[in-house]
PDB file of C-alpha atoms in Angstrom:
ATOM      1  CA  VAL S   1    -189.546  83.649 158.729  1.00 43.00           C
ATOM      2  CA  LEU S   2    -187.009  85.974 161.454  1.00 48.00           C
ATOM      3  CA  ASP S   3    -189.092  84.524 164.258  1.00 49.00           C
ATOM      4  CA  MET S   4    -187.924  80.855 162.638  1.00 45.00           C
ATOM      5  CA  PHE S   5    -184.716  82.210 163.193  1.00 43.00           C
ATOM      6  CA  LYS S   6    -184.874  82.820 166.186  1.00 44.00           C
ATOM      7  CA  LYS S   7    -186.575  79.625 167.371  1.00 45.00           C
ATOM      8  CA  ASN S   8    -183.312  77.112 165.922  1.00 46.00           C
ATOM      9  CA  GLY S   9    -180.482  79.569 167.340  1.00 47.00           C
ATOM     10  CA  ASN S  10    -179.514  80.720 163.574  1.00 45.00           C
ATOM     11  CA  TYR S  11    -178.605  84.438 164.866  1.00 45.00           C
ATOM     12  CA  ASP S  12    -177.738  85.797 168.256  1.00 49.00           C
ATOM     13  CA  PHE S  13    -178.251  89.168 166.707  1.00 49.00           C
ATOM     14  CA  LEU S  14    -180.167  91.257 163.747  1.00 52.00           C
ATOM     15  CA  SER S  15    -179.070  93.810 162.086  1.00 51.00           C
ATOM     16  CA  LEU S  16    -181.465  96.505 160.298  1.00 50.00           C
ATOM     17  CA  PHE S  17    -180.462  99.493 158.128  1.00 47.00           C
ATOM     18  CA  GLN S  18    -182.722 102.385 158.002  1.00 45.00           C
ATOM     19  CA  ASP S  19    -181.914 106.040 155.980  1.00 44.00           C
ATOM     20  CA  VAL S  20    -182.123 108.320 158.607  1.00 40.00           C
ATOM     21  CA  GLY S  21    -181.686 111.930 156.930  1.00 43.00           C
ATOM     22  CA  GLY S  22    -180.006 110.087 154.088  1.00 45.00           C
ATOM     23  CA  GLU S  23    -177.322 108.031 156.263  1.00 43.00           C
ATOM     24  CA  GLU S  24    -177.690 104.644 157.073  1.00 43.00           C
ATOM     25  CA  VAL S  25    -177.830 103.775 160.636  1.00 44.00           C
ATOM     26  CA  GLU S  26    -177.430 100.360 161.499  1.00 46.00           C
ATOM     27  CA  ARG S  27    -180.225  99.151 164.184  1.00 50.00           C
ATOM     28  CA  CYS S  28    -179.406  95.999 166.009  1.00 52.00           C
ATOM     29  CA  ILE S  29    -181.149  93.845 167.895  1.00 53.00           C
ATOM     30  CA  ASP S  30    -179.826  91.059 170.611  1.00 52.00           C
ATOM     31  CA  MET S  31    -182.328  88.186 168.939  1.00 52.00           C
ATOM     32  CA  SER S  32    -181.719  85.951 172.117  1.00 52.00           C
ATOM     33  CA  ILE S  33    -184.565  88.288 174.437  1.00 48.00           C
ATOM     34  CA  ALA S  34    -186.181  89.279 171.587  1.00 51.00           C
ATOM     35  CA  THR S  35    -189.693  87.476 171.588  1.00 51.00           C
ATOM     36  CA  ASP S  36    -192.886  87.802 169.525  1.00 54.00           C
ATOM     37  CA  ILE S  37    -191.108  89.240 166.496  1.00 55.00           C
ATOM     38  CA  VAL S  38    -194.062  91.187 164.041  1.00 59.00           C
ATOM     39  CA  VAL S  39    -193.279  92.204 160.574  1.00 55.00           C
ATOM     40  CA  THR S  40    -195.756  94.120 158.710  1.00 57.00           C
ATOM     41  CA  GLU S  41    -195.707  96.272 155.574  1.00 52.00           C
ATOM     42  CA  ASN S  42    -193.190  98.742 156.693  1.00 54.00           C
ATOM     43  CA  LYS S  43    -192.661  97.962 160.291  1.00 54.00           C
ATOM     44  CA  LEU S  44    -190.881  94.924 162.812  1.00 53.00           C
ATOM     45  CA  THR S  45    -191.562  94.764 166.148  1.00 55.00           C
ATOM     46  CA  PHE S  46    -190.748  92.979 168.763  1.00 52.00           C
ATOM     47  CA  ASN S  47    -191.076  92.243 172.646  1.00 49.00           C
ATOM     48  CA  GLY S  48    -188.349  91.437 174.892  1.00 45.00           C
ATOM     49  CA  THR S  49    -188.077  89.597 178.211  1.00 38.00           C
ATOM     50  CA  ALA S  50    -185.727  91.771 178.986  1.00 39.00           C
ATOM     51  CA  PRO S  51    -184.587  95.346 177.578  1.00 45.00           C
ATOM     52  CA  GLY S  52    -184.209  95.210 173.622  1.00 60.00           C
ATOM     53  CA  ILE S  53    -180.889  96.466 172.735  1.00 76.00           C
ATOM     54  CA  VAL S  54    -179.845  98.689 170.193  1.00 82.00           C
ATOM     55  CA  TYR S  55    -176.770  99.562 168.862  1.00 86.00           C
ATOM     56  CA  HIS S  56    -175.555 103.061 167.724  1.00 90.00           C
ATOM     57  CA  ALA S  57    -172.298 104.016 165.420  1.00 93.00           C
ATOM     58  CA  ALA S  58    -169.913 106.003 167.539  1.00 95.00           C
ATOM     59  CA  PHE S  59    -167.726 106.408 164.242  1.00 96.00           C
ATOM     60  CA  SER S  60    -166.946 104.121 161.634  1.00 95.00           C
ATOM     61  CA  LYS S  61    -163.858 102.418 159.739  1.00 96.00           C
ATOM     62  CA  LYS S  62    -161.888 104.435 157.634  1.00 96.00           C
ATOM     63  CA  SER S  63    -162.229 107.604 159.710  1.00 97.00           C
ATOM     64  CA  SER S  64    -159.372 109.571 160.463  1.00 98.00           C
ATOM     65  CA  TRP S  65    -156.910 108.475 163.407  1.00 98.00           C
ATOM     66  CA  GLN S  66    -153.851 110.038 165.094  1.00 98.00           C
ATOM     67  CA  TYR S  67    -151.054 107.457 165.388  1.00 98.00           C
ATOM     68  CA  TYR S  68    -147.856 107.118 166.677  1.00 98.00           C
ATOM     69  CA  ASP S  69    -144.796 104.783 164.550  1.00 98.00           C
ATOM     70  CA  TRP S  70    -141.911 106.115 166.005  1.00 98.00           C
ATOM     71  CA  GLY S  71    -140.610 102.619 167.395  1.00 98.00           C
ATOM     72  CA  ASN S  72    -141.085 103.778 170.976  1.00 98.00           C
ATOM     73  CA  GLN S  73    -143.507 104.202 174.109  1.00 98.00           C
ATOM     74  CA  PRO S  74    -144.862 107.638 173.467  1.00 98.00           C
ATOM     75  CA  ALA S  75    -143.561 109.548 176.696  1.00 98.00           C
ATOM     76  CA  ALA S  76    -146.528 110.772 179.510  1.00 98.00           C
ATOM     77  CA  ASP S  77    -147.557 114.832 178.938  1.00 98.00           C
ATOM     78  CA  SER S  78    -146.437 117.384 181.040  1.00 97.00           C
ATOM     79  CA  ALA S  79    -148.970 116.554 183.637  1.00 98.00           C
ATOM     80  CA  GLY S  80    -148.015 112.924 184.264  1.00 98.00           C
ATOM     81  CA  ARG S  81    -150.365 111.415 181.549  1.00 98.00           C
ATOM     82  CA  ALA S  82    -149.580 108.177 179.605  1.00 98.00           C
ATOM     83  CA  TRP S  83    -150.407 108.168 176.005  1.00 98.00           C
ATOM     84  CA  TYR S  84    -153.786 106.135 176.302  1.00 98.00           C
ATOM     85  CA  ALA S  85    -155.537 108.830 178.611  1.00 98.00           C
ATOM     86  CA  LYS S  86    -158.379 111.070 177.528  1.00 97.00           C
ATOM     87  CA  ASP S  87    -156.621 113.919 177.893  1.00 97.00           C
ATOM     88  CA  TYR S  88    -153.509 113.441 177.370  1.00 98.00           C
ATOM     89  CA  ALA S  89    -151.752 116.267 175.405  1.00 97.00           C
ATOM     90  CA  ASN S  90    -148.119 114.973 173.880  1.00 97.00           C
ATOM     91  CA  THR S  91    -148.995 114.613 170.575  1.00 97.00           C
ATOM     92  CA  SER S  92    -147.141 116.986 168.704  1.00 97.00           C
ATOM     93  CA  SER S  93    -145.464 114.440 166.735  1.00 98.00           C
ATOM     94  CA  TRP S  94    -148.117 112.017 166.500  1.00 98.00           C
ATOM     95  CA  GLY S  95    -149.633 111.576 162.378  1.00 98.00           C
ATOM     96  CA  SER S  96    -152.579 111.546 161.196  1.00 98.00           C
ATOM     97  CA  GLY S  97    -154.766 109.296 158.884  1.00 98.00           C
ATOM     98  CA  ASN S  98    -157.469 107.809 157.173  1.00 97.00           C
ATOM     99  CA  GLY S  99    -157.859 103.908 158.236  1.00 96.00           C
ATOM    100  CA  ILE S 100    -156.930 101.395 157.041  1.00 96.00           C
ATOM    101  CA  LEU S 101    -153.868 102.151 158.611  1.00 97.00           C
ATOM    102  CA  GLY S 102    -150.621  99.750 157.687  1.00 96.00           C
ATOM    103  CA  PHE S 103    -148.817  98.745 155.246  1.00 94.00           C
ATOM    104  CA  ASN S 104    -149.058  95.588 153.132  1.00 88.00           C
ATOM    105  CA  GLY S 105    -146.384  92.424 152.543  1.00 81.00           C
ATOM    106  CA  SER S 106    -145.141  91.531 149.577  1.00 70.00           C
ATOM    107  CA  THR S 107    -148.836  90.076 148.957  1.00 72.00           C
ATOM    108  CA  ALA S 108    -151.175  93.098 148.917  1.00 73.00           C
ATOM    109  CA  THR S 109    -153.661  92.130 151.122  1.00 76.00           C
ATOM    110  CA  GLU S 110    -155.577  94.842 151.806  1.00 87.00           C
ATOM    111  CA  THR S 111    -155.885  98.700 150.659  1.00 91.00           C
ATOM    112  CA  ILE S 112    -153.699 101.511 152.777  1.00 95.00           C
ATOM    113  CA  GLY S 113    -155.588 104.436 153.759  1.00 96.00           C
ATOM    114  CA  THR S 114    -152.746 105.570 155.289  1.00 97.00           C
ATOM    115  CA  THR S 115    -149.120 104.036 155.467  1.00 97.00           C
ATOM    116  CA  LEU S 116    -147.287 103.251 158.663  1.00 97.00           C
ATOM    117  CA  HIS S 117    -143.763 103.554 159.114  1.00 97.00           C
ATOM    118  CA  LYS S 118    -141.861 100.598 159.001  1.00 97.00           C
ATOM    119  CA  TYR S 119    -138.448 101.329 160.460  1.00 97.00           C
ATOM    120  CA  ILE S 120    -137.654 103.182 164.223  1.00 97.00           C
ATOM    121  CA  ASN S 121    -137.095 106.622 163.712  1.00 98.00           C
ATOM    122  CA  HIS S 122    -138.992 107.222 160.688  1.00 98.00           C
ATOM    123  CA  ALA S 123    -135.797 104.880 158.804  1.00 98.00           C
ATOM    124  CA  SER S 124    -135.579 103.335 155.721  1.00 96.00           C
ATOM    125  CA  SER S 125    -134.347 100.277 156.881  1.00 96.00           C
ATOM    126  CA  GLY S 126    -132.870  98.967 160.203  1.00 96.00           C
ATOM    127  CA  THR S 127    -134.991  97.575 163.491  1.00 97.00           C
ATOM    128  CA  GLN S 128    -138.420  97.703 163.000  1.00 97.00           C
ATOM    129  CA  VAL S 129    -141.103  99.092 165.006  1.00 98.00           C
ATOM    130  CA  TYR S 130    -142.317  96.639 167.397  1.00 97.00           C
ATOM    131  CA  THR S 131    -145.699  98.311 168.452  1.00 98.00           C
ATOM    132  CA  TYR S 132    -148.230 101.342 167.131  1.00 98.00           C
ATOM    133  CA  TYR S 133    -150.288 103.374 168.970  1.00 98.00           C
ATOM    134  CA  PHE S 134    -153.410 105.022 167.743  1.00 98.00           C
ATOM    135  CA  ARG S 135    -155.992 107.849 169.362  1.00 98.00           C
ATOM    136  CA  LYS S 136    -159.299 109.394 168.405  1.00 98.00           C
ATOM    137  CA  THR S 137    -161.891 111.656 169.513  1.00 97.00           C
ATOM    138  CA  PHE S 138    -165.737 111.765 169.098  1.00 96.00           C
ATOM    139  CA  THR S 139    -168.856 112.923 170.386  1.00 95.00           C
ATOM    140  CA  LEU S 140    -171.579 111.018 171.491  1.00 95.00           C
ATOM    141  CA  PRO S 141    -175.629 112.256 172.473  1.00 94.00           C
ATOM    142  CA  ALA S 142    -176.680 112.073 176.239  1.00 93.00           C
ATOM    143  CA  GLU S 143    -178.051 108.680 175.497  1.00 91.00           C
ATOM    144  CA  ALA S 144    -174.557 107.184 175.141  1.00 92.00           C
ATOM    145  CA  ALA S 145    -173.502 107.601 178.825  1.00 91.00           C
ATOM    146  CA  THR S 146    -176.102 105.255 180.069  1.00 88.00           C
ATOM    147  CA  SER S 147    -174.566 101.909 177.909  1.00 90.00           C
ATOM    148  CA  ALA S 148    -173.468  99.024 179.319  1.00 90.00           C
ATOM    149  CA  SER S 149    -171.386  97.518 176.496  1.00 91.00           C
ATOM    150  CA  VAL S 150    -169.990  98.615 173.132  1.00 93.00           C
ATOM    151  CA  ARG S 151    -169.709  96.713 169.910  1.00 93.00           C
ATOM    152  CA  ILE S 152    -165.547  96.819 168.735  1.00 95.00           C
ATOM    153  CA  ASN S 153    -165.658  96.054 165.062  1.00 95.00           C
ATOM    154  CA  ILE S 154    -162.132  95.729 164.392  1.00 95.00           C
ATOM    155  CA  LEU S 155    -158.928  94.527 161.618  1.00 94.00           C
ATOM    156  CA  TYR S 156    -155.777  93.619 163.389  1.00 94.00           C
ATOM    157  CA  ASP S 157    -152.913  92.819 163.034  1.00 91.00           C
ATOM    158  CA  ASP S 158    -151.603  90.931 165.043  1.00 91.00           C
ATOM    159  CA  CYS S 159    -152.930  92.080 168.725  1.00 95.00           C
ATOM    160  CA  TYR S 160    -154.349  94.766 170.510  1.00 96.00           C
ATOM    161  CA  ALA S 161    -155.344  96.577 174.014  1.00 97.00           C
ATOM    162  CA  ILE S 162    -157.741  98.989 173.566  1.00 97.00           C
ATOM    163  CA  TYR S 163    -159.026 102.320 175.909  1.00 98.00           C
ATOM    164  CA  ILE S 164    -161.698 104.581 175.758  1.00 97.00           C
ATOM    165  CA  ASN S 165    -161.122 107.434 178.314  1.00 98.00           C
ATOM    166  CA  GLY S 166    -158.741 106.240 179.699  1.00 97.00           C
ATOM    167  CA  THR S 167    -159.766 102.624 180.890  1.00 97.00           C
ATOM    168  CA  GLU S 168    -159.707  99.666 179.581  1.00 97.00           C
ATOM    169  CA  VAL S 169    -162.647  97.561 178.197  1.00 96.00           C
ATOM    170  CA  ASP S 170    -160.555  95.152 175.595  1.00 95.00           C
ATOM    171  CA  ARG S 171    -157.852  92.956 174.916  1.00 95.00           C
ATOM    172  CA  LEU S 172    -157.026  90.362 172.607  1.00 94.00           C
ATOM    173  CA  TYR S 173    -153.670  87.855 172.683  1.00 94.00           C
ATOM    174  CA  LEU S 174    -151.595  90.368 174.303  1.00 95.00           C
ATOM    175  CA  ALA S 175    -150.840  90.138 178.196  1.00 95.00           C
ATOM    176  CA  LYS S 176    -152.061  92.108 180.876  1.00 93.00           C
ATOM    177  CA  ASN S 177    -149.003  93.807 181.613  1.00 91.00           C
ATOM    178  CA  ALA S 178    -147.451  94.619 177.746  1.00 96.00           C
ATOM    179  CA  THR S 179    -144.663  96.452 177.290  1.00 97.00           C
ATOM    180  CA  TYR S 180    -143.661  98.142 173.965  1.00 98.00           C
ATOM    181  CA  SER S 181    -141.621  94.989 173.021  1.00 97.00           C
ATOM    182  CA  THR S 182    -143.952  92.586 174.194  1.00 96.00           C
ATOM    183  CA  PHE S 183    -145.501  90.733 170.752  1.00 95.00           C
ATOM    184  CA  SER S 184    -148.360  88.660 170.616  1.00 93.00           C
ATOM    185  CA  ASP S 185    -149.486  85.680 172.966  1.00 87.00           C
ATOM    186  CA  GLY S 186    -147.115  83.295 171.866  1.00 74.00           C
ATOM    187  CA  GLY S 187    -145.571  84.932 168.612  1.00 70.00           C
ATOM    188  CA  SER S 188    -148.730  83.349 167.296  1.00 75.00           C
ATOM    189  CA  ALA S 189    -149.905  85.577 163.742  1.00 83.00           C
ATOM    190  CA  HIS S 190    -153.047  86.773 163.763  1.00 84.00           C
ATOM    191  CA  LYS S 191    -155.059  88.852 160.861  1.00 85.00           C
ATOM    192  CA  GLU S 192    -158.745  89.211 161.431  1.00 87.00           C
ATOM    193  CA  GLU S 193    -161.954  91.391 160.986  1.00 91.00           C
ATOM    194  CA  ILE S 194    -164.128  91.003 164.133  1.00 91.00           C
ATOM    195  CA  SER S 195    -166.990  92.132 165.987  1.00 91.00           C
ATOM    196  CA  ARG S 196    -167.184  92.051 169.559  1.00 91.00           C
ATOM    197  CA  VAL S 197    -169.071  93.081 172.027  1.00 91.00           C
ATOM    198  CA  VAL S 198    -167.689  93.788 175.057  1.00 92.00           C
ATOM    199  CA  THR S 199    -169.205  95.195 178.800  1.00 92.00           C
ATOM    200  CA  ILE S 200    -168.156  98.634 179.950  1.00 93.00           C
ATOM    201  CA  PRO S 201    -168.585  99.928 183.525  1.00 90.00           C
ATOM    202  CA  ALA S 202    -171.631 102.512 183.815  1.00 84.00           C
ATOM    203  CA  GLY S 203    -170.727 106.117 182.748  1.00 91.00           C
ATOM    204  CA  LEU S 204    -167.279 105.273 181.327  1.00 95.00           C
ATOM    205  CA  LEU S 205    -168.887 106.528 177.930  1.00 96.00           C
ATOM    206  CA  ARG S 206    -169.781 110.597 178.456  1.00 95.00           C
ATOM    207  CA  ALA S 207    -171.774 112.865 176.900  1.00 95.00           C
ATOM    208  CA  GLY S 208    -170.181 115.173 174.511  1.00 96.00           C
ATOM    209  CA  SER S 209    -166.056 114.312 173.946  1.00 97.00           C
ATOM    210  CA  ASN S 210    -165.056 111.029 174.771  1.00 97.00           C
ATOM    211  CA  THR S 211    -161.457 109.243 173.398  1.00 98.00           C
ATOM    212  CA  ILE S 212    -160.588 105.714 172.390  1.00 98.00           C
ATOM    213  CA  ALA S 213    -156.572 104.555 172.066  1.00 98.00           C
ATOM    214  CA  VAL S 214    -155.908 101.170 170.828  1.00 98.00           C
ATOM    215  CA  GLU S 215    -152.026  99.892 171.492  1.00 98.00           C
ATOM    216  CA  LEU S 216    -151.246  97.231 168.544  1.00 97.00           C
ATOM    217  CA  HIS S 217    -148.449  95.060 168.679  1.00 96.00           C
ATOM    218  CA  GLN S 218    -146.705  92.695 165.913  1.00 95.00           C
ATOM    219  CA  ASN S 219    -145.757  88.868 166.882  1.00 93.00           C
ATOM    220  CA  GLN S 220    -142.705  89.118 166.194  1.00 93.00           C
ATOM    221  CA  SER S 221    -139.022  91.973 165.394  1.00 94.00           C
ATOM    222  CA  ALA S 222    -139.576  91.417 162.017  1.00 92.00           C
ATOM    223  CA  SER S 223    -142.956  91.674 159.981  1.00 91.00           C
ATOM    224  CA  SER S 224    -143.987  91.976 156.804  1.00 90.00           C
ATOM    225  CA  ASP S 225    -147.119  93.481 157.478  1.00 92.00           C
ATOM    226  CA  ILE S 226    -149.172  95.659 159.662  1.00 93.00           C
ATOM    227  CA  TYR S 227    -153.024  96.764 159.644  1.00 95.00           C
ATOM    228  CA  PHE S 228    -155.951  98.302 161.606  1.00 96.00           C
ATOM    229  CA  ASP S 229    -158.776 100.148 161.629  1.00 97.00           C
ATOM    230  CA  MET S 230    -162.093 100.274 163.454  1.00 97.00           C
ATOM    231  CA  GLY S 231    -165.591 101.255 164.312  1.00 96.00           C
ATOM    232  CA  LEU S 232    -167.007 101.378 167.756  1.00 96.00           C
ATOM    233  CA  ASP S 233    -171.025 101.206 168.517  1.00 94.00           C
ATOM    234  CA  TYR S 234    -172.640 102.063 171.794  1.00 93.00           C
ATOM    235  CA  ALA S 235    -175.546 100.245 173.220  1.00 89.00           C
ATOM    236  CA  THR S 236    -178.687 101.492 174.679  1.00 85.00           C
ATOM    237  CA  SER S 237    -181.831  99.692 176.235  1.00 73.00           C
ATOM    238  CA  GLY S 238    -185.448  99.934 175.060  1.00 56.00           C
ATOM    239  CA  SER S 239    -188.487  99.120 177.659  1.00 41.00           C
ATOM    240  CA  GLY S 240    -189.186  95.934 176.441  1.00 39.00           C
ATOM    241  CA  THR S 241    -191.034  96.153 173.342  1.00 42.00           C
ATOM    242  CA  CYS S 242    -189.421  98.189 170.213  1.00 43.00           C
ATOM    243  CA  ALA S 243    -190.449  98.967 166.771  1.00 44.00           C
ATOM    244  CA  ILE S 244    -188.514  99.684 163.591  1.00 44.00           C
ATOM    245  CA  VAL S 245    -190.249 101.579 160.735  1.00 43.00           C
ATOM    246  CA  VAL S 246    -188.878 101.140 157.447  1.00 43.00           C
ATOM    247  CA  PRO S 247    -190.163 103.607 155.194  1.00 44.00           C
ATOM    248  CA  PRO S 248    -192.527 102.044 152.046  1.00 43.00           C
ATOM    249  CA  THR S 249    -190.289 101.764 149.056  1.00 44.00           C
TER     250      THR S 249
END
């Protein structure tokens, strides 16, 4: 059945979930290069004309983030590092909380985990915040250092740019030289929950501590809502043949 789906072009990726030490782990196979798919009672195997790609969770949605919602771009730290740099140290005025981060409009559409301030300087009215900033530190195993792509699982409103260890890896509906006061391209509203696979420079991910930073922009000066949440998966390559064993139920 799986081989039929692949041949008919129905799916780009096949996701399977395994119980590993009591934790549900997603394994994602690139179906565009998978061949000779075989399913037995408790095992799925495939061969590839190129190495198979497996995605591993680095962190999940609804996890904790640092956030900056004061209504200006965060200042550089004492070493001159920008807010998105890996070792940025000027975070004393940043808050922290779990996703979903944001606030609903008059019609609630999301369950908010952490409410962000709507107005600059945390006021109760006045000029709204145009851009919000987020940071997270996460730990990866040694195998992640060879990863050439990541899968971004993001809920956003209205546009964003993402940086890993100080290097930009993705940007959507946002001008390249955007500042704090830049709105989404064309002022268009976007609220989406998507997954995007993006290529990253070799060696960008590191064994041990890594930092991801996100800037989230509104589409206009008076917006009724803002939403942000994100998970990240990193890719590893197989040797050309892969087997995923599913314990019998």
